[in-house]
Amino acid sequence: MTKTDLENTPDRRWANTLTEYLARYNITLGENPRILNIGCGKNVTWNFLGVLFYLASHDLGFPDYVGVDVTEEAFGDGKRALGDLVTFVPCDARDLGNHVKGPFHLVIIEHPNLSTSPEGPRIWGKIFQEAGELLDDNGVLILTSFWLNDHIPAQIALERCHYRILYSGRNQFPGRRFDTSSSGEPLVMEKYILLARKGTRRIGPQDRQQ
Ligand SMILES: C[S@@+](CC[C@H](N)C(=O)[O-])C[C@H]1O[C@@H](n2cnc3c(N)ncnc32)[C@H](O)[C@@H]1O
């Protein structure tokens, strides 16, 4: 394994991503921030370690980190690896507010599957709404995608929920290429990234989708 390989592990990439993009948009986290990872799957382990690197290098202590996914199986490997370091909540995130208490300073959504079904954008739109209600007023939501088919609808859905997009585009710290789409697009872990804050207009019951 080369030095470059060691610097390009997913946890290192997450630490670099947080360092670069939070600084670029003057976003500061307080000590022991609350962090919510929605649709966390088993890759939650890498994100959690990346967050730890970031917090340690900024003297910000230890996070109160919550990982949510639909079923226990979805985050089973992550739970076995991380144990009590993370609070795992099995639930449909469309109903997040009834399972998790805010506010959170950082909401992470890695590779939400908006394009898997025609209902995808609507499902995730509802999840983004719920997340907005749990996001601290000074907090930030970071969403990554491995192809444009998820990235663009995610941005549209966030804007519909009145988030203010700070950045949308290629991630400076992408991961490995794992496939190619039928149209020839290389599918790459964390290829695109979105940073969003709550907009000035409050997300409220009037925005609820049924
Ligand atoms: C493409 S996977 C990404 C998993 C992980 N974040 C990663 O980057 O490897 C999408 C994840 O979203 C979860 N998910 C889909 N719909 C959800 C919902 N309604 N509530 C909670 N999680 C959901 C899935 O179970 C799955 O783990």
PDB file of N, CA and C in Angstrom, residues 18 52 59 90 109 171:
ATOM      1  N   LEU A  18     -14.640  17.748   4.890  1.00  0.00           N
ATOM      2  CA  LEU A  18     -15.168  18.662   5.918  1.00  0.00           C
ATOM      3  C   LEU A  18     -14.237  19.860   6.088  1.00  0.00           C
ATOM      4  N   LEU A  52     -14.481  12.174  13.227  1.00  0.00           N
ATOM      5  CA  LEU A  52     -13.564  12.170  14.388  1.00  0.00           C
ATOM      6  C   LEU A  52     -12.246  12.860  14.050  1.00  0.00           C
ATOM      7  N   ASP A  59      -9.868  20.548  17.620  1.00  0.00           N
ATOM      8  CA  ASP A  59     -10.084  20.593  19.085  1.00  0.00           C
ATOM      9  C   ASP A  59     -11.564  20.732  19.444  1.00  0.00           C
ATOM     10  N   PRO A  90     -33.287   2.618  13.741  1.00  0.00           N
ATOM     11  CA  PRO A  90     -33.944   2.077  12.557  1.00  0.00           C
ATOM     12  C   PRO A  90     -35.307   2.734  12.375  1.00  0.00           C
ATOM     13  N   ILE A 109     -25.889  13.158   4.292  1.00  0.00           N
ATOM     14  CA  ILE A 109     -26.677  12.200   3.507  1.00  0.00           C
ATOM     15  C   ILE A 109     -25.781  11.732   2.357  1.00  0.00           C
ATOM     16  N   ASN A 171     -17.026  17.007  -6.302  1.00  0.00           N
ATOM     17  CA  ASN A 171     -16.345  16.986  -5.008  1.00  0.00           C
ATOM     18  C   ASN A 171     -14.832  16.971  -5.251  1.00  0.00           C
TER      19      ASN A 171
END
